[in-house]
PDB file of C-alpha atoms and ligand atoms in Angstrom:
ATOM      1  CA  UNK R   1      26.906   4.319   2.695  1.00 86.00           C
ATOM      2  CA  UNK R   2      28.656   1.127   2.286  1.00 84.00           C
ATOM      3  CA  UNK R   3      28.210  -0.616  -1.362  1.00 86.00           C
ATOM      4  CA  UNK R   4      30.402  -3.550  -0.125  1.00 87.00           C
ATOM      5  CA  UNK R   5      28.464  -6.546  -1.590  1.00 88.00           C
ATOM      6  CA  UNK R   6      26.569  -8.063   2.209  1.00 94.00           C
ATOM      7  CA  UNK R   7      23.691 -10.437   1.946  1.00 97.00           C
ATOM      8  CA  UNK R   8      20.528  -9.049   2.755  1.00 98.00           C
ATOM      9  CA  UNK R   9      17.491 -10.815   4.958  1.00 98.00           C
ATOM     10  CA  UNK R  10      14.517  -9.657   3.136  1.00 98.00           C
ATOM     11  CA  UNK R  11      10.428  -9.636   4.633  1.00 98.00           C
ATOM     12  CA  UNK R  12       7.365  -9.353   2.905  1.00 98.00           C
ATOM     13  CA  UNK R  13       4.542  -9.771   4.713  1.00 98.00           C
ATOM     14  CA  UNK R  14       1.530  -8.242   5.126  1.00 98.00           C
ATOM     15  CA  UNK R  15      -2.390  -9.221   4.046  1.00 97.00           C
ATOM     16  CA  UNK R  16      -2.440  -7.695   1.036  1.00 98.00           C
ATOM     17  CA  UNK R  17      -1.676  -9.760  -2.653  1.00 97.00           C
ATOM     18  CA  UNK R  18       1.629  -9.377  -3.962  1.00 98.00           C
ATOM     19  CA  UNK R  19       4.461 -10.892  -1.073  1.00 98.00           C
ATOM     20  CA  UNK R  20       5.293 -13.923  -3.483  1.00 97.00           C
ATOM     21  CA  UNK R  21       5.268 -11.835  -6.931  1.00 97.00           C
ATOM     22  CA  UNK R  22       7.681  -9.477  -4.844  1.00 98.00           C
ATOM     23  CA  UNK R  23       9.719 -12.397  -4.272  1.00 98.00           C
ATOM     24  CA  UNK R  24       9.541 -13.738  -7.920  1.00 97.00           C
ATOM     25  CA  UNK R  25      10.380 -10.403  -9.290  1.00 97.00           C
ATOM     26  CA  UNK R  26      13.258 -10.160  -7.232  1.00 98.00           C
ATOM     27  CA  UNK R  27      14.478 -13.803  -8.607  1.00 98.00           C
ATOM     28  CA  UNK R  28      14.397 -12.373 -11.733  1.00 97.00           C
ATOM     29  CA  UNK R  29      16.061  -9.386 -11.505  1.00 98.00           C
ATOM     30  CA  UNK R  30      19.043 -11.339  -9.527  1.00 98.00           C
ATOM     31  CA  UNK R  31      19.296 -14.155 -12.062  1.00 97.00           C
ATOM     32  CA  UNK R  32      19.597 -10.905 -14.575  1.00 97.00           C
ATOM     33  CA  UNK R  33      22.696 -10.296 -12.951  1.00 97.00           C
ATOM     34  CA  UNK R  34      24.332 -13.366 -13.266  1.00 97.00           C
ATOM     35  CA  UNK R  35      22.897 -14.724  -8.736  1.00 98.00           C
ATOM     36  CA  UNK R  36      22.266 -18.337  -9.124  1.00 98.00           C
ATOM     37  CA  UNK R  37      18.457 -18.189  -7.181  1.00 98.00           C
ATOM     38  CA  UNK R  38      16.929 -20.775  -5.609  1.00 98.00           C
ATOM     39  CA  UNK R  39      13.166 -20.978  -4.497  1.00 97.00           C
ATOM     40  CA  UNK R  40      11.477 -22.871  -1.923  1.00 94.00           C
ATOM     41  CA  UNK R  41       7.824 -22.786  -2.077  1.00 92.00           C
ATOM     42  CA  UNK R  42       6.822 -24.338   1.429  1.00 87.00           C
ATOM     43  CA  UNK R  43       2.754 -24.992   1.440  1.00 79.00           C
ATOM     44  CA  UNK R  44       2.928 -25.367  -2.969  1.00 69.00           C
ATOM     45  CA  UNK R  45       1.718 -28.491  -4.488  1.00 62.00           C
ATOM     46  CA  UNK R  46       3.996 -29.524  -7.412  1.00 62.00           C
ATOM     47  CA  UNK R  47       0.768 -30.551  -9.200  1.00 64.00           C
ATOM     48  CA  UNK R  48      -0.405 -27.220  -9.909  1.00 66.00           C
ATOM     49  CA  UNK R  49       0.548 -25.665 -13.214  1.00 77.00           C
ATOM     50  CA  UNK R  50       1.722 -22.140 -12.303  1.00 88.00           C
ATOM     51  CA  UNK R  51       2.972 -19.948 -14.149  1.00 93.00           C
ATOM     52  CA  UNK R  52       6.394 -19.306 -12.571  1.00 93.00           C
ATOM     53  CA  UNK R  53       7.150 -22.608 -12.345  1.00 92.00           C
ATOM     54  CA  UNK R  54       7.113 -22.865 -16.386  1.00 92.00           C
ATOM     55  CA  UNK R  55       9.085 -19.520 -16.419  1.00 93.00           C
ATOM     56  CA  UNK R  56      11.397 -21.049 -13.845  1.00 94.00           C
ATOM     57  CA  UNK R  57      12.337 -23.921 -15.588  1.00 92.00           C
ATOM     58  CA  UNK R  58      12.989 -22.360 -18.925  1.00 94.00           C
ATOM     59  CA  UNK R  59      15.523 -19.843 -17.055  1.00 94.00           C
ATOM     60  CA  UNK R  60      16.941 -23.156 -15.285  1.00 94.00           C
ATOM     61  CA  UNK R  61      16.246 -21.381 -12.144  1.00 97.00           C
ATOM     62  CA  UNK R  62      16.657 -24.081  -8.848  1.00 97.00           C
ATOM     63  CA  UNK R  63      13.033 -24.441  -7.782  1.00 95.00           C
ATOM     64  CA  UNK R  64      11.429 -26.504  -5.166  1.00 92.00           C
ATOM     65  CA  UNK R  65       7.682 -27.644  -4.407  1.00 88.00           C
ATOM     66  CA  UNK R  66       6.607 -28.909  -1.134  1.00 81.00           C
ATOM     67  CA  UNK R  67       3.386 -29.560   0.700  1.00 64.00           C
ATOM     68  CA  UNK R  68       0.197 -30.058  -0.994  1.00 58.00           C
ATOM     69  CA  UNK R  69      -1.663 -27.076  -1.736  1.00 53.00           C
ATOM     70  CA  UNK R  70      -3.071 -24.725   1.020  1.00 50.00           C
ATOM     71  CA  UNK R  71      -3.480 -25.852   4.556  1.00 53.00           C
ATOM     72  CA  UNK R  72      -6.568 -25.294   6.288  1.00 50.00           C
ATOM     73  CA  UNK R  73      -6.378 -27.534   9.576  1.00 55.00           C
ATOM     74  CA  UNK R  74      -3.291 -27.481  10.482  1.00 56.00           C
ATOM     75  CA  UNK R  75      -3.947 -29.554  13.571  1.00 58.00           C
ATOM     76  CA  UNK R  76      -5.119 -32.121  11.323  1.00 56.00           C
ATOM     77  CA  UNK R  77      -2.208 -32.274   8.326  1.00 62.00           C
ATOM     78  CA  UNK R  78       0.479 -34.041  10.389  1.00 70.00           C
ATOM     79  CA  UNK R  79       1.594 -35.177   7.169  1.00 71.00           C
ATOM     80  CA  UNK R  80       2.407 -30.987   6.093  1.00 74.00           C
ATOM     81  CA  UNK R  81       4.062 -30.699   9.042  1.00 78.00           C
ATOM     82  CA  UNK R  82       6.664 -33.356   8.318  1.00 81.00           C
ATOM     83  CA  UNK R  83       6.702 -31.971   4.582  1.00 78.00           C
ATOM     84  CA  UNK R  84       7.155 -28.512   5.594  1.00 78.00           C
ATOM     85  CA  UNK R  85      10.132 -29.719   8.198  1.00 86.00           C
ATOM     86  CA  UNK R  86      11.735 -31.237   5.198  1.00 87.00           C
ATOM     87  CA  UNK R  87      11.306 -28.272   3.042  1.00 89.00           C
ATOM     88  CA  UNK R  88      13.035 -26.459   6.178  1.00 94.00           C
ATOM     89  CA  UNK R  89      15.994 -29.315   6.194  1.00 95.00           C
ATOM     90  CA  UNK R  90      16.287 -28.482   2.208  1.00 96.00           C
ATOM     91  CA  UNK R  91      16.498 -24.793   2.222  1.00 97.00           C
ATOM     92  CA  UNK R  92      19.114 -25.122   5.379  1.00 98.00           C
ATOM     93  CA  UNK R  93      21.654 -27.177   3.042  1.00 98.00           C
ATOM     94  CA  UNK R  94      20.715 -24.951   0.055  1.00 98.00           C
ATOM     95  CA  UNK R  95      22.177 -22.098   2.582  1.00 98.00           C
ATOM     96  CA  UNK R  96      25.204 -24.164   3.579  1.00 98.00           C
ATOM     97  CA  UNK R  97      25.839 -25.520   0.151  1.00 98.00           C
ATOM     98  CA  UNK R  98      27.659 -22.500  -1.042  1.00 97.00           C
ATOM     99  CA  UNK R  99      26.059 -22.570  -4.578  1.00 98.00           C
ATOM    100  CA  UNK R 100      23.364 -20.238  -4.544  1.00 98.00           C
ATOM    101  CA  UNK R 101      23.583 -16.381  -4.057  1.00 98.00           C
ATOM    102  CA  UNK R 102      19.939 -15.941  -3.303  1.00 98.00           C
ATOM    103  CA  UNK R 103      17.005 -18.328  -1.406  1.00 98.00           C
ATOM    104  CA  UNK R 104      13.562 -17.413  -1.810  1.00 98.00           C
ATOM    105  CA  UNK R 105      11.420 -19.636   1.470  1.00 97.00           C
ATOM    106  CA  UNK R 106       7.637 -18.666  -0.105  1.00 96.00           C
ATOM    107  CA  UNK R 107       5.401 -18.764   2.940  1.00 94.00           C
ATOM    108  CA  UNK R 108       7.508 -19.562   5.262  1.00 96.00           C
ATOM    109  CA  UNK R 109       5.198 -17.952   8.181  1.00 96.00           C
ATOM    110  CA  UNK R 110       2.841 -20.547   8.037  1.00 91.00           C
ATOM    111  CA  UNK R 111       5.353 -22.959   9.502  1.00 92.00           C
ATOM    112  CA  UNK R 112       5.587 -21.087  12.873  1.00 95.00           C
ATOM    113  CA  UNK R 113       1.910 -20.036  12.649  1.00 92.00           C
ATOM    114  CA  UNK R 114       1.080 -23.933  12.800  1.00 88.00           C
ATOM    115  CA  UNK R 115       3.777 -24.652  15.242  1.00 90.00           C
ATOM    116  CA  UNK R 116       5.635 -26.699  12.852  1.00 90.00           C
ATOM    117  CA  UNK R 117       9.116 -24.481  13.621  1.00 93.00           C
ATOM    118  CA  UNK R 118      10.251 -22.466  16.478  1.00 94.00           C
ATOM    119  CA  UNK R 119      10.812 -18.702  15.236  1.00 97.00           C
ATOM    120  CA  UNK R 120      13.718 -17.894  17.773  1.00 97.00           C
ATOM    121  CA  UNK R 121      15.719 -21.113  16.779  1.00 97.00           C
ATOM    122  CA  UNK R 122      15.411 -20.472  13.159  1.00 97.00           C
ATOM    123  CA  UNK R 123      16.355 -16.963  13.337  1.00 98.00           C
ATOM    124  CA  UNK R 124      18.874 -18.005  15.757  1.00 98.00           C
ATOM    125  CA  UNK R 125      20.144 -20.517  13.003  1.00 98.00           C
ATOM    126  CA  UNK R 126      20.041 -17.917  10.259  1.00 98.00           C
ATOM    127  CA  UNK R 127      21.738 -14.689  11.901  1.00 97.00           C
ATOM    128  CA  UNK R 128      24.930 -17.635  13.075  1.00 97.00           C
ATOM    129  CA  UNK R 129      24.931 -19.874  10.153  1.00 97.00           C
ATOM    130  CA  UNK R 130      23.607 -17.812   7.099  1.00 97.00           C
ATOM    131  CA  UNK R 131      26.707 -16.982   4.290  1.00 97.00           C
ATOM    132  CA  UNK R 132      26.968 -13.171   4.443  1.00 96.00           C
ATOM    133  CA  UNK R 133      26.898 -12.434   1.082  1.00 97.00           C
ATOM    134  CA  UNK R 134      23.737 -14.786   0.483  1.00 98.00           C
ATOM    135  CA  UNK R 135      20.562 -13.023   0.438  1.00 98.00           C
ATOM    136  CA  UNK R 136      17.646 -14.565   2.061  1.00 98.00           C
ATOM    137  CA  UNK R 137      14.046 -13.363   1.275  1.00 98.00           C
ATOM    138  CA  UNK R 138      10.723 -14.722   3.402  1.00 98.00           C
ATOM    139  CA  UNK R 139       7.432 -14.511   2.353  1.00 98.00           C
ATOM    140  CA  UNK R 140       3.637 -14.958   4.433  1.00 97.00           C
ATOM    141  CA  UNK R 141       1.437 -13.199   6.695  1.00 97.00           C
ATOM    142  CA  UNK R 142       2.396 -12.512  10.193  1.00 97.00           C
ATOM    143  CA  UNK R 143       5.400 -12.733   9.565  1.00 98.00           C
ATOM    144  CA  UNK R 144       7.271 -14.286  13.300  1.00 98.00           C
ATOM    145  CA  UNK R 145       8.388 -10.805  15.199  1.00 98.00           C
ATOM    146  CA  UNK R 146      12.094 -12.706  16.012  1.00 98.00           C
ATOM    147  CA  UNK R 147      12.399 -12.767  11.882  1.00 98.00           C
ATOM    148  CA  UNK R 148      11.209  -9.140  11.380  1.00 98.00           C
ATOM    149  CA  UNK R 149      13.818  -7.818  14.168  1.00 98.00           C
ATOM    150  CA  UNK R 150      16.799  -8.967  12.393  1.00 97.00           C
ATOM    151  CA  UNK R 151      15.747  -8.619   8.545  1.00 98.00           C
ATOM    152  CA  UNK R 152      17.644  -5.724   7.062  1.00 98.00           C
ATOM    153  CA  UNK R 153      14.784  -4.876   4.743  1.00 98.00           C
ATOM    154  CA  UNK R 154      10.943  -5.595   5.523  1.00 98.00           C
ATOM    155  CA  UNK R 155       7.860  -4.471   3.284  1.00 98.00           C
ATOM    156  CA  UNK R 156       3.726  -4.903   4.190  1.00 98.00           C
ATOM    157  CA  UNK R 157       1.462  -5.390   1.743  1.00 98.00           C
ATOM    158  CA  UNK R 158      -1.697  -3.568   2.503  1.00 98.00           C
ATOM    159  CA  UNK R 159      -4.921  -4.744   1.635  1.00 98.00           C
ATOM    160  CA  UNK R 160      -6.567  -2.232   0.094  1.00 98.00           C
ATOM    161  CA  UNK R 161      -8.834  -3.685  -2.311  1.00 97.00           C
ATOM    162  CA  UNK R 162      -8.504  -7.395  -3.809  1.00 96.00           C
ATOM    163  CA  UNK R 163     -10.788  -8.745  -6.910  1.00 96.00           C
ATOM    164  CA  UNK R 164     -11.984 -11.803  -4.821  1.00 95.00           C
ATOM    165  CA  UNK R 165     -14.051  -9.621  -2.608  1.00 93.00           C
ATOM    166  CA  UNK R 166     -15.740  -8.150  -5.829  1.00 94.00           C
ATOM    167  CA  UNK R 167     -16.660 -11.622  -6.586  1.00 96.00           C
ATOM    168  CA  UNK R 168     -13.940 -11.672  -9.771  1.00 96.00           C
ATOM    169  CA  UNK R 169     -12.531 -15.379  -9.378  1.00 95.00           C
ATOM    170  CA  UNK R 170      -8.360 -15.851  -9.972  1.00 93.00           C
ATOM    171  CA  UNK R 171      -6.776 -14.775 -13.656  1.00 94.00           C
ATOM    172  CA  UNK R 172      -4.345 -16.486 -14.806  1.00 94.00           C
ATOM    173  CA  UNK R 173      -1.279 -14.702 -15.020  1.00 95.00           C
ATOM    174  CA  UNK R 174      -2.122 -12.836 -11.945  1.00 95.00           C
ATOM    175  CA  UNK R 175      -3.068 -15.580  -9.688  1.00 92.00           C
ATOM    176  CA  UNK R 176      -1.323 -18.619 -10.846  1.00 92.00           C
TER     177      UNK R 176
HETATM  178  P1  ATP M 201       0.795 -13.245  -4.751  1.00 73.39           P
HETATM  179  O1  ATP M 201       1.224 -14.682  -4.833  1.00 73.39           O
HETATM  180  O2  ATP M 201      -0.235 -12.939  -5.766  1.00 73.39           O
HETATM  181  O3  ATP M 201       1.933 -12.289  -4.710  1.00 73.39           O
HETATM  182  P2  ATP M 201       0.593 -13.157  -1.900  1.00 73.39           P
HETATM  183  O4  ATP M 201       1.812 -13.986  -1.879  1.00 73.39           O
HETATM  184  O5  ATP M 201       0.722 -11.788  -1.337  1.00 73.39           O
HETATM  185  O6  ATP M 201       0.021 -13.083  -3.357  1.00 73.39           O
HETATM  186  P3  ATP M 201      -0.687 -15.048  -0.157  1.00 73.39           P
HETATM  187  O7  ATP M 201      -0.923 -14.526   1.206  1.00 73.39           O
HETATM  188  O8  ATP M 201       0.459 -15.970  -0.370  1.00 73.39           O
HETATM  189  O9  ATP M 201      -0.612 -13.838  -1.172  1.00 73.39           O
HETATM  190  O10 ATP M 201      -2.034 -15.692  -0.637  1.00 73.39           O
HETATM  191  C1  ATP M 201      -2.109 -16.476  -1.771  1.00 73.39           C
HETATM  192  C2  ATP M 201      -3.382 -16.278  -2.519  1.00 73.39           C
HETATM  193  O11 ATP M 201      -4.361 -15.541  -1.790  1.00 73.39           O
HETATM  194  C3  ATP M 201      -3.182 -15.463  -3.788  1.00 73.39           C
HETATM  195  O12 ATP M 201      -3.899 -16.136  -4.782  1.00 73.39           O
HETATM  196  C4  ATP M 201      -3.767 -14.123  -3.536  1.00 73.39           C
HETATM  197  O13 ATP M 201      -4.371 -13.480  -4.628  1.00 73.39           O
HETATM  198  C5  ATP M 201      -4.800 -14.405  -2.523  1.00 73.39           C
HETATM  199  N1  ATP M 201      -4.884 -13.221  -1.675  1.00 73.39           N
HETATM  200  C6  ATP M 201      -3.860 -12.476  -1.256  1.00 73.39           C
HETATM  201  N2  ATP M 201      -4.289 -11.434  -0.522  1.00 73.39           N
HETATM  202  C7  ATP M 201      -5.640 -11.552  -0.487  1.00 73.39           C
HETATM  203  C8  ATP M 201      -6.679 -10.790   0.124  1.00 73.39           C
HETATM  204  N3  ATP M 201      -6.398  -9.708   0.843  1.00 73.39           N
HETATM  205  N4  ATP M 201      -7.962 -11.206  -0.049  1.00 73.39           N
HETATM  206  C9  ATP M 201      -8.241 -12.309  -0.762  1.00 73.39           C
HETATM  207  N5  ATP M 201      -7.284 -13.072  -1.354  1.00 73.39           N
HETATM  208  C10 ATP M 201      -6.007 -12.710  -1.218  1.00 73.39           C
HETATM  209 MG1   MG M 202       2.271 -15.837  -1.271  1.00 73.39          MG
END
């Protein structure tokens, strides 16, 4: 086995909680050894007070906000669409930019679940124009089978049992 340092595509998707604190913990373990980590959470509202966000910015960790808070029409939120795009422009000069060792793109699947980005062309983009020693984890549901294919690592959550469905409303710390 190889231990030559090679950048790493990493999935987790799945319907069961715990594909963006997968992500986070990740972040934090790389920025433990010295990555400079960057997060892009795509469908995030900057307005929100969550709890990594505070963490993030004591640690100085490169963290980005876009879109306003969960989507439920997509059809209707033309104005997501062009955030998310941007949010997709950011993290492609984040990759370029040759600063950053790791890229965190929190729920990215929703962009090609509301037909806001191709799945072919942006895994088309990232296998040709990724760094190879930057490693690039994707978070969200149904996770785009053209993204799966080529990750090198890829982890569902099961569903199992979740608190909502006991009718125990979001913690914080857990959920925010
Ligand atoms: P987390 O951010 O806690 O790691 P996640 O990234 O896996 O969760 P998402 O699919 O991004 O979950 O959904 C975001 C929100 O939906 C979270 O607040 C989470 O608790 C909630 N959630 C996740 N899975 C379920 C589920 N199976 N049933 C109900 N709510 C869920
Ligand atoms: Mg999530």
């Amino acid at each position: 086995m190889s231990t030559e340092r090679r950048g790493l595509l990493i999935v987790y998707t799945g319907n069961g909680k715990g594909k963006t604190t997968a992500a986070l913990g990740l972040v934090l373990r790389a920025v433990g050894q010295g990555l400079r980590c960057c997060v892009i959470q795509f469908l995030k509202s900057a307005r929100g007070r969550w709890g990594e966000t505070v963490v993030a910015e004591k640690l100085g960790i490169e963290w980005h906000q876009m879109g306003r808070g969960f989507v439920f029409r997509p059809e209707a939120q033309t104005q997501d669409a062009a955030l998310a795009r941007e949010a997709w422009a950011l993290a492609q000069e984040r990759i370029l930019s040759g600063e950053i060792d790791l890229i965190v793109l929190d729920e990215f699947s929703y962009l090609f679940e509301f037909g806001w980005l191709n799945a072919a062309e942006v895994a088309r983009w990232l296998s040709e124009q990724r760094p190879k020693q930057l490693h690039v984890v994707v978070t969200g549901r149904n996770m785009p089978e053209a993204l799966v294919e080529m990750a090198d690592l890829v982890t569902e959550m099961v569903l199992v049992k979740h608190p909502y469905d006991a009718g125990i409303g979001a913690q914080a710390g857990i959920e925010f």
